[in-house]
Amino acid sequence: MKLLHVMAQLPARTGSGIYYRNMIEEFKAYGHTQKALFAMQPGFGWEILGEEDSYPVHFQTKELPFPIAGMSDVMPYEHTVYSEMTNTMLDQWKAAFRKKLEEIKKEYEPDLIFAHHLWILTSMVREIFPDTKVIGICHNTDLRQARMNPSIKENHVLGLDRLDFVYAASEEQKKEIEEVYSIPLEKQVAVGGGFNQNIFYPPSKKDYSKKIRLAYCAKIDPSKGIYELVEAYRELGLEDTSLDIIGVPQEEEN
């Protein structure tokens, strides 16, 4: 089967970026042909697929003279905030991705497309590949962008109800996807967030203690609900439970 993976962000440094990379890596075991479309800018590399199978859209260039647009307003690399993009910037963004998508359609003709984020690029994929199976993958930040930037959603995010399937992170999220994008529940599958089993796995021998140890490992930023988590933990007042917070404060990144 000929697969195409598309994402309008850097394929690294964020949860969705790592998800994107891991999907491609895991599919290698099944012998499918794969190609990848993604955003790229100076200072980052890509080694998951060869050059002949990669279609990077380069930012901070003459064609796109600004950093990658981030699905979160706070990102672990230099980025552009969607709400601050001008119409000219949006036109440049769409033209650059459209050029790559049409190039892929001419050269590759995929059987199945995995489109990350229910946002502008996935809308364009559905338009340019009307007869190809397209699975949209929700990463939650797309729902947040849709609520924060309704004008962008109304003008640039169209036809998502015509996706063949959507992968949601939970059953609860499926309802929100239906509400925001009018995508029927029967087209949605709750698959969870996933994890890399080469990094996260149980020890061969586990030593148990009387204390329960909870761990948060993610971006340390208010948008992730980190402060609410700490407050809830404090209010519980459980002496037999500890909470470890692992990550880098946003202002220290980059």
Coordinates of C-alpha atoms in Angstrom, one line a residue:
M1 CA 0.0 0.0 0.0
K2 CA 1.2 3.5 -0.8
L3 CA 0.9 5.8 2.3
L4 CA 1.3 9.5 2.6
H5 CA 1.8 11.3 6.0
V6 CA 1.2 15.0 6.1
M7 CA 1.7 17.6 8.9
A8 CA 2.1 21.4 8.8
Q9 CA 4.5 21.4 11.7
L10 CA 8.1 20.3 12.4
P11 CA 8.2 16.5 12.7
A12 CA 9.9 16.8 16.1
R13 CA 9.9 18.6 19.5
T14 CA 6.1 18.4 20.1
G15 CA 3.7 15.6 20.9
S16 CA 2.2 15.6 17.5
G17 CA 5.6 15.8 15.8
I18 CA 6.8 12.7 17.7
Y19 CA 3.5 10.9 17.0
Y20 CA 4.0 11.6 13.3
R21 CA 7.5 10.2 13.3
N22 CA 6.5 7.2 15.3
M23 CA 3.7 6.3 12.9
I24 CA 6.1 6.3 10.0
E25 CA 8.7 4.2 11.9
E26 CA 6.1 1.6 13.0
F27 CA 4.7 1.3 9.4
K28 CA 8.1 0.4 8.2
A29 CA 7.7 -3.1 9.7
Y30 CA 4.7 -3.8 7.4
G31 CA 6.5 -3.1 4.1
H32 CA 4.3 -0.3 2.9
T33 CA 5.7 2.4 0.6
Q34 CA 5.7 5.7 2.5
K35 CA 6.2 9.4 1.7
A36 CA 6.0 12.3 4.1
L37 CA 5.1 16.0 3.8
F38 CA 6.0 18.3 6.7
A39 CA 7.2 21.7 7.7
M40 CA 10.9 22.5 8.0
Q41 CA 13.1 25.4 9.0
P42 CA 16.8 26.1 9.7
G43 CA 18.3 24.3 12.6
F44 CA 16.4 21.0 12.2
G45 CA 17.0 17.8 10.3
W46 CA 15.0 14.8 9.1
E47 CA 16.3 11.2 8.9
I48 CA 13.2 9.0 9.1
L49 CA 12.7 8.7 5.4
G50 CA 15.1 9.2 2.5
E51 CA 15.2 12.4 0.4
E52 CA 13.3 10.8 -2.4
D53 CA 10.4 10.1 -0.1
S54 CA 10.3 13.4 1.8
Y55 CA 8.5 16.6 0.8
P56 CA 9.6 19.3 3.2
V57 CA 8.0 22.8 3.0
H58 CA 10.7 25.2 4.0
F59 CA 9.9 28.2 6.2
Q60 CA 12.1 31.3 6.8
T61 CA 12.8 31.4 3.1
K62 CA 11.9 33.8 0.3
E63 CA 8.7 31.8 -0.4
L64 CA 7.7 31.6 3.3
P65 CA 9.6 34.5 5.1
F66 CA 8.4 33.6 8.5
P67 CA 8.7 30.7 11.0
I68 CA 6.5 27.6 11.0
A69 CA 2.9 28.3 12.2
G70 CA 2.4 26.5 15.5
M71 CA -0.7 24.6 16.4
S72 CA -0.1 25.8 20.0
D73 CA 0.5 29.4 20.7
V74 CA 3.5 28.3 22.9
M75 CA 5.9 26.0 21.0
P76 CA 9.3 24.6 21.8
Y77 CA 10.8 26.2 18.7
E78 CA 10.6 29.6 16.9
H79 CA 7.1 29.8 15.4
T80 CA 4.3 32.0 14.1
V81 CA 1.0 32.3 15.9
Y82 CA -2.0 31.6 13.7
S83 CA -4.0 34.5 15.2
E84 CA -1.2 36.9 14.2
M85 CA -1.0 35.8 10.6
T86 CA -2.0 38.3 7.9
N87 CA -4.0 37.4 4.9
T88 CA -0.8 37.6 2.8
M89 CA 0.9 35.2 5.2
L90 CA -2.0 32.7 5.0
D91 CA -2.0 32.9 1.2
Q92 CA 1.8 32.2 1.1
W93 CA 1.4 29.3 3.5
K94 CA -1.4 27.7 1.5
A95 CA 0.4 28.2 -1.8
A96 CA 3.5 26.5 -0.5
F97 CA 1.7 23.5 0.8
R98 CA -0.6 23.3 -2.2
K99 CA 2.5 23.2 -4.5
K100 CA 3.9 20.2 -2.6
L101 CA 0.5 18.4 -2.4
E102 CA 0.0 18.7 -6.2
E103 CA 3.6 17.5 -6.8
I104 CA 2.9 14.5 -4.7
K105 CA -0.4 13.8 -6.4
K106 CA 1.4 13.8 -9.8
E107 CA 4.4 11.7 -8.7
Y108 CA 3.0 9.3 -6.2
E109 CA -0.8 8.9 -6.1
P110 CA -1.2 7.5 -2.5
D111 CA -3.7 4.9 -1.6
L112 CA -4.2 6.3 1.9
I113 CA -3.3 9.6 3.5
F114 CA -2.8 10.3 7.2
A115 CA -3.4 14.0 7.8
H116 CA -2.4 15.3 11.2
H117 CA -4.4 18.1 12.8
L118 CA -8.0 18.9 11.8
W119 CA -6.9 22.2 10.5
I120 CA -6.0 24.0 7.2
L121 CA -3.7 21.4 5.7
T122 CA -6.1 18.5 6.2
S123 CA -8.8 20.6 4.5
M124 CA -6.5 21.1 1.6
V125 CA -5.7 17.4 1.4
R126 CA -9.3 16.5 1.2
E127 CA -9.8 19.1 -1.6
I128 CA -6.7 18.0 -3.7
F129 CA -7.2 14.3 -3.2
P130 CA -11.0 13.9 -3.5
D131 CA -10.9 10.2 -4.5
T132 CA -8.2 9.1 -2.0
K133 CA -8.9 7.7 1.4
V134 CA -8.0 10.3 4.0
I135 CA -7.8 9.8 7.7
G136 CA -7.6 12.9 9.8
I137 CA -5.8 12.7 13.2
C138 CA -7.0 15.1 16.0
H139 CA -4.3 16.3 18.4
N140 CA -6.6 18.5 20.5
T141 CA -4.6 21.7 19.6
D142 CA -6.7 21.8 16.4
L143 CA -9.9 22.0 18.4
R144 CA -8.4 24.8 20.5
Q145 CA -7.3 26.7 17.4
A146 CA -10.8 26.4 15.9
R147 CA -12.4 27.9 19.0
M148 CA -9.8 30.6 19.3
N149 CA -9.7 31.6 15.6
P150 CA -13.2 31.1 14.2
S151 CA -12.5 33.3 11.2
I152 CA -9.6 31.1 10.1
K153 CA -11.8 28.0 10.6
E154 CA -14.7 29.5 8.6
N155 CA -12.5 30.6 5.7
H156 CA -9.8 28.1 5.5
V157 CA -10.9 24.8 7.2
L158 CA -13.6 23.4 4.9
G159 CA -14.9 20.0 4.1
L160 CA -13.6 18.0 7.0
D161 CA -16.9 16.2 7.3
R162 CA -15.9 14.5 4.0
L163 CA -12.9 12.8 5.6
D164 CA -13.2 9.0 5.5
F165 CA -12.2 8.6 9.1
V166 CA -10.9 10.6 12.0
Y167 CA -8.7 9.3 14.8
A168 CA -9.7 10.9 18.2
A169 CA -7.7 10.7 21.4
S170 CA -10.8 9.7 23.5
E171 CA -14.5 9.0 23.4
E172 CA -15.1 12.4 25.0
Q173 CA -13.1 14.1 22.2
K174 CA -15.2 12.5 19.5
K175 CA -18.2 14.5 20.7
E176 CA -16.2 17.8 20.6
I177 CA -15.0 16.9 17.1
E178 CA -18.6 16.4 16.0
E179 CA -19.6 19.7 17.6
V180 CA -16.7 21.8 16.1
Y181 CA -16.4 20.2 12.6
S182 CA -19.7 18.4 12.1
I183 CA -17.9 15.1 11.6
P184 CA -20.4 12.3 12.4
L185 CA -19.5 10.1 15.3
E186 CA -19.7 7.0 13.1
K187 CA -16.7 8.3 11.1
Q188 CA -14.6 8.7 14.3
V189 CA -12.4 6.1 16.1
A190 CA -11.0 6.7 19.6
V191 CA -7.4 5.4 19.4
G192 CA -5.8 7.2 22.3
G193 CA -2.5 9.1 22.3
G194 CA -0.1 6.3 21.9
F195 CA 3.4 6.0 23.2
N196 CA 6.9 4.7 22.1
Q197 CA 7.3 1.3 23.6
N198 CA 11.1 1.5 23.0
I199 CA 11.2 4.3 25.6
F200 CA 8.2 3.7 27.9
Y201 CA 8.1 0.1 29.1
P202 CA 7.8 -1.8 32.4
P203 CA 11.0 -3.0 34.1
S204 CA 11.8 -6.7 34.1
K205 CA 11.7 -6.6 37.9
K206 CA 9.7 -4.0 39.8
D207 CA 10.2 -3.0 43.4
Y208 CA 7.0 -1.9 45.0
S209 CA 6.8 0.6 47.9
K210 CA 4.0 1.8 50.1
K211 CA 4.0 5.1 48.3
I212 CA 2.2 5.8 45.0
R213 CA 4.4 7.8 42.7
L214 CA 2.6 9.9 40.0
A215 CA 4.6 11.5 37.1
Y216 CA 3.8 14.3 34.7
C217 CA 6.1 14.4 31.7
A218 CA 5.3 17.0 29.1
K219 CA 5.5 20.7 28.2
I220 CA 5.4 22.8 31.4
D221 CA 3.0 25.4 30.2
P222 CA -0.4 26.7 31.4
S223 CA -2.1 25.4 28.3
K224 CA -1.4 21.8 29.4
G225 CA -3.3 22.3 32.7
I226 CA -0.1 21.9 34.7
Y227 CA -1.2 24.4 37.4
E228 CA -4.6 22.8 37.8
L229 CA -2.9 19.4 38.2
V230 CA -0.6 20.7 41.0
E231 CA -3.5 22.4 42.8
A232 CA -5.7 19.3 42.6
Y233 CA -2.8 17.2 44.0
R234 CA -2.3 19.6 46.9
E235 CA -6.0 19.6 47.7
L236 CA -6.1 15.8 47.9
G237 CA -3.5 16.0 50.7
L238 CA -2.5 12.3 50.2
E239 CA 0.6 11.5 52.3
D240 CA 1.1 8.2 50.5
T241 CA 1.3 9.8 47.1
S242 CA 4.0 11.9 45.4
L243 CA 3.9 13.9 42.2
D244 CA 6.9 14.3 40.0
I245 CA 6.9 17.0 37.3
I246 CA 9.3 16.3 34.5
G247 CA 10.0 18.9 31.7
V248 CA 11.5 22.3 30.9
P249 CA 9.7 25.6 31.6
Q250 CA 8.7 27.1 28.3
E251 CA 10.8 30.3 28.8
E252 CA 13.9 28.1 29.1
E253 CA 13.4 26.3 25.8
N254 CA 14.7 27.2 22.4

